[in-house]
PDB file of C-alpha atoms in Angstrom:
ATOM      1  CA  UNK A   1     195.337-104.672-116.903  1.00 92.00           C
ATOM      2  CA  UNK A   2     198.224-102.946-114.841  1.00 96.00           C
ATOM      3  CA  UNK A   3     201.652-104.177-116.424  1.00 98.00           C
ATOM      4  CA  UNK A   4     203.628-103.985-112.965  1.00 96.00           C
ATOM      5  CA  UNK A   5     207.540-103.328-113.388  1.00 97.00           C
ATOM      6  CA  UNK A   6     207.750-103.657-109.728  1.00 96.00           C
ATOM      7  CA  UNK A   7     207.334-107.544-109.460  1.00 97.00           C
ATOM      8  CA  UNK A   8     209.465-108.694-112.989  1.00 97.00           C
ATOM      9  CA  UNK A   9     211.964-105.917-111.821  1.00 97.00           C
ATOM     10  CA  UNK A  10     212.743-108.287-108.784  1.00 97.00           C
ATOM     11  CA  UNK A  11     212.527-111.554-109.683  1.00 97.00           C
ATOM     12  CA  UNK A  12     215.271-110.135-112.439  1.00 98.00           C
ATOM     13  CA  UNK A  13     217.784-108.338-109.218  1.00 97.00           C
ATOM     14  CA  UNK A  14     217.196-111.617-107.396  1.00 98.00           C
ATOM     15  CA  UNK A  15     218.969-113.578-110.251  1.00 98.00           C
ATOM     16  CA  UNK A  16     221.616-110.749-110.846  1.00 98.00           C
ATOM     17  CA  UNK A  17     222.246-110.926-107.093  1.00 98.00           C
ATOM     18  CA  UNK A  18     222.613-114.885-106.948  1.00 98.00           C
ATOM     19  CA  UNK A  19     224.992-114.146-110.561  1.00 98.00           C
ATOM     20  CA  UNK A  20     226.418-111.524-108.804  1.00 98.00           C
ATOM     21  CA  UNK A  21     227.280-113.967-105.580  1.00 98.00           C
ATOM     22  CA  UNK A  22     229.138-116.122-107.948  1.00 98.00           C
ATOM     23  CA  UNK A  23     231.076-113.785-109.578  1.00 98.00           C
ATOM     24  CA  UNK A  24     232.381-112.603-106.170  1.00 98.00           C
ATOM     25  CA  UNK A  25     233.425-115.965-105.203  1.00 98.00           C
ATOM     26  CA  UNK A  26     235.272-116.753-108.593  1.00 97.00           C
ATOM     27  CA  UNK A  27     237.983-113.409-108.911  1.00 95.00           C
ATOM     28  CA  UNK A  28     237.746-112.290-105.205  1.00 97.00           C
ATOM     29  CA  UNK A  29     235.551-108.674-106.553  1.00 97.00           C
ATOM     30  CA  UNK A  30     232.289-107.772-106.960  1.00 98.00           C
ATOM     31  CA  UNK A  31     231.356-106.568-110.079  1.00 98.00           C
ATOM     32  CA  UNK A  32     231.723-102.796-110.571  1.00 98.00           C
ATOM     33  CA  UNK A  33     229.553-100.167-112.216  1.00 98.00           C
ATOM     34  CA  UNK A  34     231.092 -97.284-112.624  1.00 98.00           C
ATOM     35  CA  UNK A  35     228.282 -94.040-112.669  1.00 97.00           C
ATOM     36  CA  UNK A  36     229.850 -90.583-113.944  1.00 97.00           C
ATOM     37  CA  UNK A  37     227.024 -87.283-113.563  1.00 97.00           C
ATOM     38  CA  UNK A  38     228.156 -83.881-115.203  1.00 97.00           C
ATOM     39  CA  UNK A  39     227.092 -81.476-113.198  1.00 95.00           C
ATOM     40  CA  UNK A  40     224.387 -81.191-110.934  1.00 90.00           C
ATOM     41  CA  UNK A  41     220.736 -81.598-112.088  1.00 87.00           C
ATOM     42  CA  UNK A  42     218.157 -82.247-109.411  1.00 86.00           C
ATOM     43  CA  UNK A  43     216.953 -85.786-111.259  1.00 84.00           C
ATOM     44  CA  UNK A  44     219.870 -86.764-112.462  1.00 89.00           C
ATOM     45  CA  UNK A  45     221.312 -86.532-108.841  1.00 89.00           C
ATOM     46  CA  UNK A  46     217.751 -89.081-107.675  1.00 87.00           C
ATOM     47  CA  UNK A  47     218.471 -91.285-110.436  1.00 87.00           C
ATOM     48  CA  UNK A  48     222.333 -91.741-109.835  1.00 92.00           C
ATOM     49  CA  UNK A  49     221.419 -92.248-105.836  1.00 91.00           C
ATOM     50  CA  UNK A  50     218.420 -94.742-107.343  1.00 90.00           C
ATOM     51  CA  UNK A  51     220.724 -96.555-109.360  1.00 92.00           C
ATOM     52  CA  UNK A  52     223.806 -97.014-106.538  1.00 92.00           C
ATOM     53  CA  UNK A  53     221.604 -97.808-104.165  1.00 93.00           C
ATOM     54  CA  UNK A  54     220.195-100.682-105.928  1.00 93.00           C
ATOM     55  CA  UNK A  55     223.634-101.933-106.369  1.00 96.00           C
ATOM     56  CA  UNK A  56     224.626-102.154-103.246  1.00 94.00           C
ATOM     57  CA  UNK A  57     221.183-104.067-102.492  1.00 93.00           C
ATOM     58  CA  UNK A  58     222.181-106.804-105.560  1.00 97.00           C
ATOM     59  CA  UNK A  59     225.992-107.170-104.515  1.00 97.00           C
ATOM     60  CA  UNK A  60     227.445-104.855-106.835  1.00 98.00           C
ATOM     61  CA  UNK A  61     229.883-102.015-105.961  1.00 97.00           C
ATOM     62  CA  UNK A  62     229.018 -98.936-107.286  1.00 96.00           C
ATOM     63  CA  UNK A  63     231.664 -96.623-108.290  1.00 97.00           C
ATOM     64  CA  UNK A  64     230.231 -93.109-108.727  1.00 96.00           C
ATOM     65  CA  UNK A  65     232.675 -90.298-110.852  1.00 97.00           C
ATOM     66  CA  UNK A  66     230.993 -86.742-110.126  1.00 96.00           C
ATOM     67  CA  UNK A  67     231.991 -83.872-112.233  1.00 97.00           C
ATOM     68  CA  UNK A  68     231.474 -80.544-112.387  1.00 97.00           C
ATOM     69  CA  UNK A  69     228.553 -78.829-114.377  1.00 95.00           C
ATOM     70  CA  UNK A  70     232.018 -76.867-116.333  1.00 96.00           C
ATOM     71  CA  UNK A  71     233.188 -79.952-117.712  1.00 97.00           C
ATOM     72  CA  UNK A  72     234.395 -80.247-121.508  1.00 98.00           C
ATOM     73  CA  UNK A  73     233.640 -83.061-123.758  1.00 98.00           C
ATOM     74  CA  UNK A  74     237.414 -83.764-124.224  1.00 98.00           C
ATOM     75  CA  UNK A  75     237.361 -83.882-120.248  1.00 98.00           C
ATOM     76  CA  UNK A  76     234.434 -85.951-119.986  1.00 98.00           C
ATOM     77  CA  UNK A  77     235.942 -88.205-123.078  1.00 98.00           C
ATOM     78  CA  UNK A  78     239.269 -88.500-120.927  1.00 98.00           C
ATOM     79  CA  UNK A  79     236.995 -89.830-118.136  1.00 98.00           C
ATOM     80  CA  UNK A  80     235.522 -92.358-120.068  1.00 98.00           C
ATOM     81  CA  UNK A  81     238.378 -93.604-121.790  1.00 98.00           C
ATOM     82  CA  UNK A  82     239.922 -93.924-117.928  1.00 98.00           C
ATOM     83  CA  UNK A  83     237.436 -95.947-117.181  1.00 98.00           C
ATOM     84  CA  UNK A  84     237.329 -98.127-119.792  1.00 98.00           C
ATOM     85  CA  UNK A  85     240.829 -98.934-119.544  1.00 98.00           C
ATOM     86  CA  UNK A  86     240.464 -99.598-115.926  1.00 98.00           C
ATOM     87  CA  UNK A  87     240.802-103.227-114.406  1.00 97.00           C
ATOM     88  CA  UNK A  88     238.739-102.626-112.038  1.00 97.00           C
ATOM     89  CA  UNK A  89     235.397-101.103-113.411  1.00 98.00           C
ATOM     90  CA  UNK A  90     232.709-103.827-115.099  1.00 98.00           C
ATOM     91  CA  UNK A  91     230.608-101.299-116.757  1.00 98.00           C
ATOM     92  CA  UNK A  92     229.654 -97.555-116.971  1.00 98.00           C
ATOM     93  CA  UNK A  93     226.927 -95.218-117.062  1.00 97.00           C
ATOM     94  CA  UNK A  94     227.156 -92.007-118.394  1.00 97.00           C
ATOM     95  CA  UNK A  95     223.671 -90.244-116.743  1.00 95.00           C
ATOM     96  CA  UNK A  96     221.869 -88.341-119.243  1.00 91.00           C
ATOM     97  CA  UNK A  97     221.478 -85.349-120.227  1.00 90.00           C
ATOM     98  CA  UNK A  98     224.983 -85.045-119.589  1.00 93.00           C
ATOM     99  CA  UNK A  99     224.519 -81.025-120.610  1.00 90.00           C
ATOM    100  CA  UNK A 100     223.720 -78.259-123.633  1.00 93.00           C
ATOM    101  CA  UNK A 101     227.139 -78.068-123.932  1.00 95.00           C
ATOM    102  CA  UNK A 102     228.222 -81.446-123.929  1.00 97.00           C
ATOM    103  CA  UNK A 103     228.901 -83.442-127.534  1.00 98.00           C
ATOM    104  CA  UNK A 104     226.662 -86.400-125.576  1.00 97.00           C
ATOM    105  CA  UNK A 105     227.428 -88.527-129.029  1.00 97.00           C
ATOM    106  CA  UNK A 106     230.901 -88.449-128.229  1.00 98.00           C
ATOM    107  CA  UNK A 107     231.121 -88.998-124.561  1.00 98.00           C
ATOM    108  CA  UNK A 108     228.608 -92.165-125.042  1.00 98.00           C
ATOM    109  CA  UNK A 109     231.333 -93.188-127.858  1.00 98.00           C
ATOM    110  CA  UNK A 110     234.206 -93.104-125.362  1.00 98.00           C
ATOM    111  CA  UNK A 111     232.758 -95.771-123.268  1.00 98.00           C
ATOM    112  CA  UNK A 112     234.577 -99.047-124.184  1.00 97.00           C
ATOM    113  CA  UNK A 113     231.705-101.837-125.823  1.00 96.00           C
ATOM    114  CA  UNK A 114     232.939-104.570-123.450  1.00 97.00           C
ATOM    115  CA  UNK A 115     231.528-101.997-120.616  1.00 98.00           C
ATOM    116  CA  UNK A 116     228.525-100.282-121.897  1.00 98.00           C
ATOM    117  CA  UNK A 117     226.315-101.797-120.103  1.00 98.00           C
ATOM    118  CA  UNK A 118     223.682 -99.134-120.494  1.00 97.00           C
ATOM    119  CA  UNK A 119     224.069 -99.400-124.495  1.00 98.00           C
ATOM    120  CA  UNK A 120     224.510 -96.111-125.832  1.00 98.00           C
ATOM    121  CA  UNK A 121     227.267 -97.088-128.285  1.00 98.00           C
ATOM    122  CA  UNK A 122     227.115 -96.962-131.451  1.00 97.00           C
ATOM    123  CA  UNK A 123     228.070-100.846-131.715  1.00 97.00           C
ATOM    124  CA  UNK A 124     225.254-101.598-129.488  1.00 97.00           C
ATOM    125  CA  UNK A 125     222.741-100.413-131.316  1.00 97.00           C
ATOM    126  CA  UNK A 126     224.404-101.971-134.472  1.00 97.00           C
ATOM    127  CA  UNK A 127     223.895-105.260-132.283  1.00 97.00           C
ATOM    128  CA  UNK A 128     220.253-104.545-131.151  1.00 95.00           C
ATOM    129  CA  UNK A 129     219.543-103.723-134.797  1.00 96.00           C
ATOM    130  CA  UNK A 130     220.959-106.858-136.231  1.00 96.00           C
ATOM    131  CA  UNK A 131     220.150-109.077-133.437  1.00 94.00           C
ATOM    132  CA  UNK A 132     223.506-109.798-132.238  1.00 95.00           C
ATOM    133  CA  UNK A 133     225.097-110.859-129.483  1.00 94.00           C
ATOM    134  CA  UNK A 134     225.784-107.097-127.205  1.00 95.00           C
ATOM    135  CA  UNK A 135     224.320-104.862-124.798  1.00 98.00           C
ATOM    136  CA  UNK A 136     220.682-103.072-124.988  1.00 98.00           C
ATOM    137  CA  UNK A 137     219.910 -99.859-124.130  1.00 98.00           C
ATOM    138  CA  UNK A 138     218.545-100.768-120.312  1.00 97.00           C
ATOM    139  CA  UNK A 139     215.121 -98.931-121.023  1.00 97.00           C
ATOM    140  CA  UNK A 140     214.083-100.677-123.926  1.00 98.00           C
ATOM    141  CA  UNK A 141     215.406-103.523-123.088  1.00 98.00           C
ATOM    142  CA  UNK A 142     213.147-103.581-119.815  1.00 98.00           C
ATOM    143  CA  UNK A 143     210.088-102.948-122.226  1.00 98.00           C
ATOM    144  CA  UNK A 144     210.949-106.062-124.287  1.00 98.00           C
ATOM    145  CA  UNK A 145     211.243-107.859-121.471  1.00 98.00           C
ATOM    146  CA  UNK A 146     207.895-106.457-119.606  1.00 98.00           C
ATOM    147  CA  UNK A 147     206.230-107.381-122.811  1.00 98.00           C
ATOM    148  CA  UNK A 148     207.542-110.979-122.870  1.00 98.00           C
ATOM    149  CA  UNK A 149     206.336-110.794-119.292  1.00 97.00           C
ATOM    150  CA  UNK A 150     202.732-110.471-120.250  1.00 98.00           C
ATOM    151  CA  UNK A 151     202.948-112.633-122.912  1.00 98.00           C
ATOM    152  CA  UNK A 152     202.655-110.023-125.409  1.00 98.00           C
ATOM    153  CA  UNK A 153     202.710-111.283-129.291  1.00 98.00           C
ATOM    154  CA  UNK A 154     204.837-109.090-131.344  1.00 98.00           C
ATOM    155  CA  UNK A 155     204.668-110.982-134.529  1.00 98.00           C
ATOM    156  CA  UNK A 156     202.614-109.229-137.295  1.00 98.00           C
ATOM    157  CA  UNK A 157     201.428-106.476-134.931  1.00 98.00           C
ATOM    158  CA  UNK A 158     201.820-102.691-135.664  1.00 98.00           C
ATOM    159  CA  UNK A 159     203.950-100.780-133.029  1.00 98.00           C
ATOM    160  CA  UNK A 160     203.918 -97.451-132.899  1.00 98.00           C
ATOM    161  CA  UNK A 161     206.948 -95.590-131.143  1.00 98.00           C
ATOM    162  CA  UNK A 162     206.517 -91.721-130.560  1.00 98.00           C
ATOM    163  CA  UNK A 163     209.866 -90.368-130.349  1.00 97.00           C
ATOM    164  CA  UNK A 164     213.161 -91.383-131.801  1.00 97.00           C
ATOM    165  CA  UNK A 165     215.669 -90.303-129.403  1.00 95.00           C
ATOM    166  CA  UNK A 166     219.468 -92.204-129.572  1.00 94.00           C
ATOM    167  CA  UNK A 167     219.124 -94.369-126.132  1.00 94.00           C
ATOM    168  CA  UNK A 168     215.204 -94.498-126.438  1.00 97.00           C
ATOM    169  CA  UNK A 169     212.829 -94.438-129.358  1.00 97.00           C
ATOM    170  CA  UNK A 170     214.845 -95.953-131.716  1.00 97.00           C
ATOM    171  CA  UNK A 171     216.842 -98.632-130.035  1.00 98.00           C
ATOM    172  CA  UNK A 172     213.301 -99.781-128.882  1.00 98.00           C
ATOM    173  CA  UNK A 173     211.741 -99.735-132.611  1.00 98.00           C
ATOM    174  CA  UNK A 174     214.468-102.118-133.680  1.00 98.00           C
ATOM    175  CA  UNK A 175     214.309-104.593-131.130  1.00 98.00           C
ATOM    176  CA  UNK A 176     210.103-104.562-132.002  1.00 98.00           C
ATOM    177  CA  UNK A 177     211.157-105.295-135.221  1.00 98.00           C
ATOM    178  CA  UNK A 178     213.962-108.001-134.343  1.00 97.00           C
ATOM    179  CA  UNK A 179     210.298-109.927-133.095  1.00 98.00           C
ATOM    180  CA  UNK A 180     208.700-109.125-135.867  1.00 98.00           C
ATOM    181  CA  UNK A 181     206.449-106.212-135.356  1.00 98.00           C
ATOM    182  CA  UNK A 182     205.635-103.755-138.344  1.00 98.00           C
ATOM    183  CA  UNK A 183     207.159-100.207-136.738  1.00 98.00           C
ATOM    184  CA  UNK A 184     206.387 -97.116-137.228  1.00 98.00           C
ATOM    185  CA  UNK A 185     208.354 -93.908-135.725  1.00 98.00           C
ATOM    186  CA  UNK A 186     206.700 -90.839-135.298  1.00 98.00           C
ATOM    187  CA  UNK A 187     209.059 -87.711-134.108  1.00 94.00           C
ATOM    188  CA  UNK A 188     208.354 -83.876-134.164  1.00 92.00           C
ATOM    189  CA  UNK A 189     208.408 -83.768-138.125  1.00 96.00           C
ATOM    190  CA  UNK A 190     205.607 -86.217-138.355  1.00 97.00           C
ATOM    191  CA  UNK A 191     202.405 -85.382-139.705  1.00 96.00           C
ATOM    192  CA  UNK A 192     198.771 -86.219-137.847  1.00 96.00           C
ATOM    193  CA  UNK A 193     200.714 -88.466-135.067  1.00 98.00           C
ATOM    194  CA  UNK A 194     197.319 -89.106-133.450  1.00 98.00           C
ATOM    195  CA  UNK A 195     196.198 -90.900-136.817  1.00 98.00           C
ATOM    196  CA  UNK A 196     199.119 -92.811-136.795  1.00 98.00           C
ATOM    197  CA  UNK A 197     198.947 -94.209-132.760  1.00 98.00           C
ATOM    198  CA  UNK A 198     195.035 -94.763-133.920  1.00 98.00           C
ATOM    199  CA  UNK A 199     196.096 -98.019-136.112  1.00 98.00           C
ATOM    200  CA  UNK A 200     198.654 -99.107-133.505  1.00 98.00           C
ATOM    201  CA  UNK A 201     198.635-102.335-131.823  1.00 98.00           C
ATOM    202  CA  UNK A 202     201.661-101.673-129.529  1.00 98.00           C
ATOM    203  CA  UNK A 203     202.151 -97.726-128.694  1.00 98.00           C
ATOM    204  CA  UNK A 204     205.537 -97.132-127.094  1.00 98.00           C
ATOM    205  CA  UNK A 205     205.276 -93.336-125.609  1.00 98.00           C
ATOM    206  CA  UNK A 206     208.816 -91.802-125.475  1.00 95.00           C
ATOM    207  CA  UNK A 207     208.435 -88.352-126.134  1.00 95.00           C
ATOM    208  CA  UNK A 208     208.872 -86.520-123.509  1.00 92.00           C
ATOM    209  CA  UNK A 209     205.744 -84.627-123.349  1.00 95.00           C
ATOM    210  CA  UNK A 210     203.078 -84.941-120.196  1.00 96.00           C
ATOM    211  CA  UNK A 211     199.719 -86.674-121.456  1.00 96.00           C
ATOM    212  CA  UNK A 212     200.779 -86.440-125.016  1.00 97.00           C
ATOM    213  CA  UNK A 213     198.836 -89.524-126.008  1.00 97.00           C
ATOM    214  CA  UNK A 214     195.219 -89.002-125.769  1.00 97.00           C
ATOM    215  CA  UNK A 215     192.810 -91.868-124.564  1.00 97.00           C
ATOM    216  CA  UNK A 216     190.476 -91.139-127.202  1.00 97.00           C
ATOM    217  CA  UNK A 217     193.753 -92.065-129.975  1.00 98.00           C
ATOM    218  CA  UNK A 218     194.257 -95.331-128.655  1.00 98.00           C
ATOM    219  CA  UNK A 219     192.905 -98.609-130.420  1.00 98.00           C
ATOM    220  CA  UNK A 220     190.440-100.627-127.827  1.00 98.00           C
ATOM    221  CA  UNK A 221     192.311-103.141-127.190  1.00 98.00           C
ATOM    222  CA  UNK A 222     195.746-102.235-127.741  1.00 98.00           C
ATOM    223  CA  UNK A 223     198.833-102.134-125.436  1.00 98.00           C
ATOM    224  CA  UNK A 224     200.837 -98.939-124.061  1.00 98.00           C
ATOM    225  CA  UNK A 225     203.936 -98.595-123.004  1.00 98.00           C
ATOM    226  CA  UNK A 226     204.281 -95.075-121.692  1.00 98.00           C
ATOM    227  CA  UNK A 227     208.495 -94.741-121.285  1.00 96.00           C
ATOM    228  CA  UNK A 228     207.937 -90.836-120.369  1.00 93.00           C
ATOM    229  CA  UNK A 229     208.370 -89.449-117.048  1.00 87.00           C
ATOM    230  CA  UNK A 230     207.640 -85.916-116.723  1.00 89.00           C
ATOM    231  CA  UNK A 231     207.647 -83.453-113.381  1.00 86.00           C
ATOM    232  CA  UNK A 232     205.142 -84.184-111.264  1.00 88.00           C
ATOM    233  CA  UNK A 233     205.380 -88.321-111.478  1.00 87.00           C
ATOM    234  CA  UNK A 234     203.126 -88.065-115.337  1.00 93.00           C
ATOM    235  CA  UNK A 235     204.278 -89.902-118.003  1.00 96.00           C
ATOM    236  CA  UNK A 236     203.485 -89.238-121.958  1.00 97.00           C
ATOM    237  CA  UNK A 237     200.252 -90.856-121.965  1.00 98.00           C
ATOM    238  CA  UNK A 238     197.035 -89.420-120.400  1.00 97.00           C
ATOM    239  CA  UNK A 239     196.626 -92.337-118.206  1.00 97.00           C
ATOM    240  CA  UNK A 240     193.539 -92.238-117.340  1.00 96.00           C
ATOM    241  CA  UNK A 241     191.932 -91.944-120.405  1.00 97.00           C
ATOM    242  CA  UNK A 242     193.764 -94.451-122.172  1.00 98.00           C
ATOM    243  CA  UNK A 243     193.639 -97.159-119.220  1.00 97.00           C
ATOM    244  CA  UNK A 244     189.884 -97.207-120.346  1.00 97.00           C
ATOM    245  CA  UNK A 245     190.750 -98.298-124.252  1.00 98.00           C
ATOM    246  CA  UNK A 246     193.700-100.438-123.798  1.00 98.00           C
ATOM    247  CA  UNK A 247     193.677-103.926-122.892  1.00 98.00           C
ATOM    248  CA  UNK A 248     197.550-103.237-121.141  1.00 98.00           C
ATOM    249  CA  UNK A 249     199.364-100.295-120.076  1.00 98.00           C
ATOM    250  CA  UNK A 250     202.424 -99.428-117.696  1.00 98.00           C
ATOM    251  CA  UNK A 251     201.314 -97.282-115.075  1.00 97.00           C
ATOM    252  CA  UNK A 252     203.801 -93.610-114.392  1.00 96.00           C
ATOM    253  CA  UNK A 253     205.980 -94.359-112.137  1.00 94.00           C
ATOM    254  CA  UNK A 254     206.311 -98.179-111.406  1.00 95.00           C
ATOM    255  CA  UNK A 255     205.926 -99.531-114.901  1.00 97.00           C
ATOM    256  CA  UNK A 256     209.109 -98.917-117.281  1.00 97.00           C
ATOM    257  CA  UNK A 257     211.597 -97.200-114.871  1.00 94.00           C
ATOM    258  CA  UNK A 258     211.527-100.571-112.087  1.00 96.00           C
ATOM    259  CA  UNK A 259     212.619-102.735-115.605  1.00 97.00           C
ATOM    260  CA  UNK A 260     215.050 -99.999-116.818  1.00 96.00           C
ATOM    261  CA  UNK A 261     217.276-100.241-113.279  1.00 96.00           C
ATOM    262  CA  UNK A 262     216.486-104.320-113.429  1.00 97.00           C
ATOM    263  CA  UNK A 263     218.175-104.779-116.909  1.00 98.00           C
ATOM    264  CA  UNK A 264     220.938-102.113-115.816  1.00 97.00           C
ATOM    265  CA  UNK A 265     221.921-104.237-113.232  1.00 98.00           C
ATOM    266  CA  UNK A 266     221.809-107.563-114.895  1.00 98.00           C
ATOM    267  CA  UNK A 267     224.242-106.571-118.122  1.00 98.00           C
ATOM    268  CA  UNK A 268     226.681-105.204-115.270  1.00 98.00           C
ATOM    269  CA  UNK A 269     226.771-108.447-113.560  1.00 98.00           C
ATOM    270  CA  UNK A 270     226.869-110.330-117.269  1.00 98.00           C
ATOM    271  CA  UNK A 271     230.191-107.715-118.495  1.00 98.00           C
ATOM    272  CA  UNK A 272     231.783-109.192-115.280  1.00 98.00           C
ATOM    273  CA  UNK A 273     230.628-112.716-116.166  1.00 98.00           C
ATOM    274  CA  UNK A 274     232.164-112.256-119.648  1.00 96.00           C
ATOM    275  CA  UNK A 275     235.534-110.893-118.399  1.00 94.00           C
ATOM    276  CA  UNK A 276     235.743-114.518-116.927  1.00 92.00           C
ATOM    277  CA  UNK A 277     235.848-116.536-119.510  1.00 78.00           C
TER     278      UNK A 277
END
């Protein structure tokens, strides 16, 4: 089967937008998500449009901070900090790849933990990792939460996660193993990563690489999660060849990326929700 983002993706805005309602009604503001882009990369430019124009659509102002591609890190940091410190801003997101020359660790570091909404701190993914209360990083927190969708048992099952980027790969191979999966990374160092995805249960592609996972390397019966999303709308698992073995997968786009924006959304509305109590 098809794990549709789309549909979970909405039912989640709809109850951000009614939590969104009520926030407006209590202080007299929506909430605010503050978007800063360094630079200007052709995706990053879709994604920050994406991402404003679904909060407008869920009753959440959208503050965007554009900055030019010459921008230092102790620039960008001063931005940040601004932002955190501002009254008015809920959370921020910091688009990535913010650029080669750009310490992204940081930038992401400057972004106050009461507003990272996107969770890219380093306290977030101390929380994520230990199960505490905080924010997830939005795109594997939308695969948890498209797994819990489709009923997916986690407990004693082997996940596999190819990559082990910051904001990615492994924020989403600790919050497997917060349900109880066995996890194993696999990265560029890692030895015969085709026999490893062959044991997996649970394959989470987020490598970066078009059609990386072969069909013929996944388990019959397993489920993929392909996180990738390459030029030409591919992600980083040879769809077609896999959607024959497993029993789930996300289809490339309109699996991962729908959830991704969904969760975005709701831990803006719930930073507001917090700064009223």
């Amino acid at each position: 089967r098809l794990m549709d983002g789309a549909g979970p993706a909405r039912r989640i805005i709809e109850r951000t937008t009614a939590r969104a309602a009520a926030v407006t009604r209590r202080r007299g503001t929506a909430p605010c998500l503050a978007t800063v882009l360094v630079g200007e990369d052709p995706a990053s430019v879709t994604y920050v449009r994406m991402k404003r124009n679904r909060c407008g659509s869920a009753g959440i102002t959208s503050r965007h901070v554009p900055l030019p591609a010459s921008t230092t890190t102790a620039e960008l940091i001063d931005t940040l900090t601004a932002l955190s410190e501002d009254p008015g801003v809920d959370g921020i997101l910091l688009q990535h790849p913010a650029g080669p020359h750009i310490d992204e660790r940081a930038a992401f570091e400057a972004i106050g933990p009461a507003k990272d909404v996107d969770g890219v701190t380093m306290r977030s993914f101390a929380a994520m990792s230990f199960g505490l209360p905080g924010f997830v990083s939005c795109t594997p927190g939308g695969i948890m939460r498209l797994l819990e969708e489709y009923e997916v048992d986690l407990a004693g099952r082997h996940a596999v996660v190819v990559g082990r980027s910051a904001i990615l790969g492994r924020p989403a191979g600790m919050l497997l193993l917060g349900r109880d999966a066995t996890v194993t990374y696999c990265h560029s160092r890692t030895a015969d990563v085709a026999a490893l995805v062959r044991e997996a249960d649970v394959v989470v592609a987020a490598v970066g690489r078009p059609g990386f996972i072969r069909g013929e390397d996944v388990k019959p019966g397993a489920v993929v999660i392909d996180a990738g999303y390459n030029e030409g709308n591919v992600g980083d698992v040879d769809f077609e060849t896999a959607s024959a073995r497993a029993s789930l997968i996300t289809p490339v786009p309109g699996g991962v990326g729908p959830m991704t924006i969904a969760v975005l959304l709701e831990q803006t509305v719930e930073a507001a929700e917090r700064r009223l109590t």
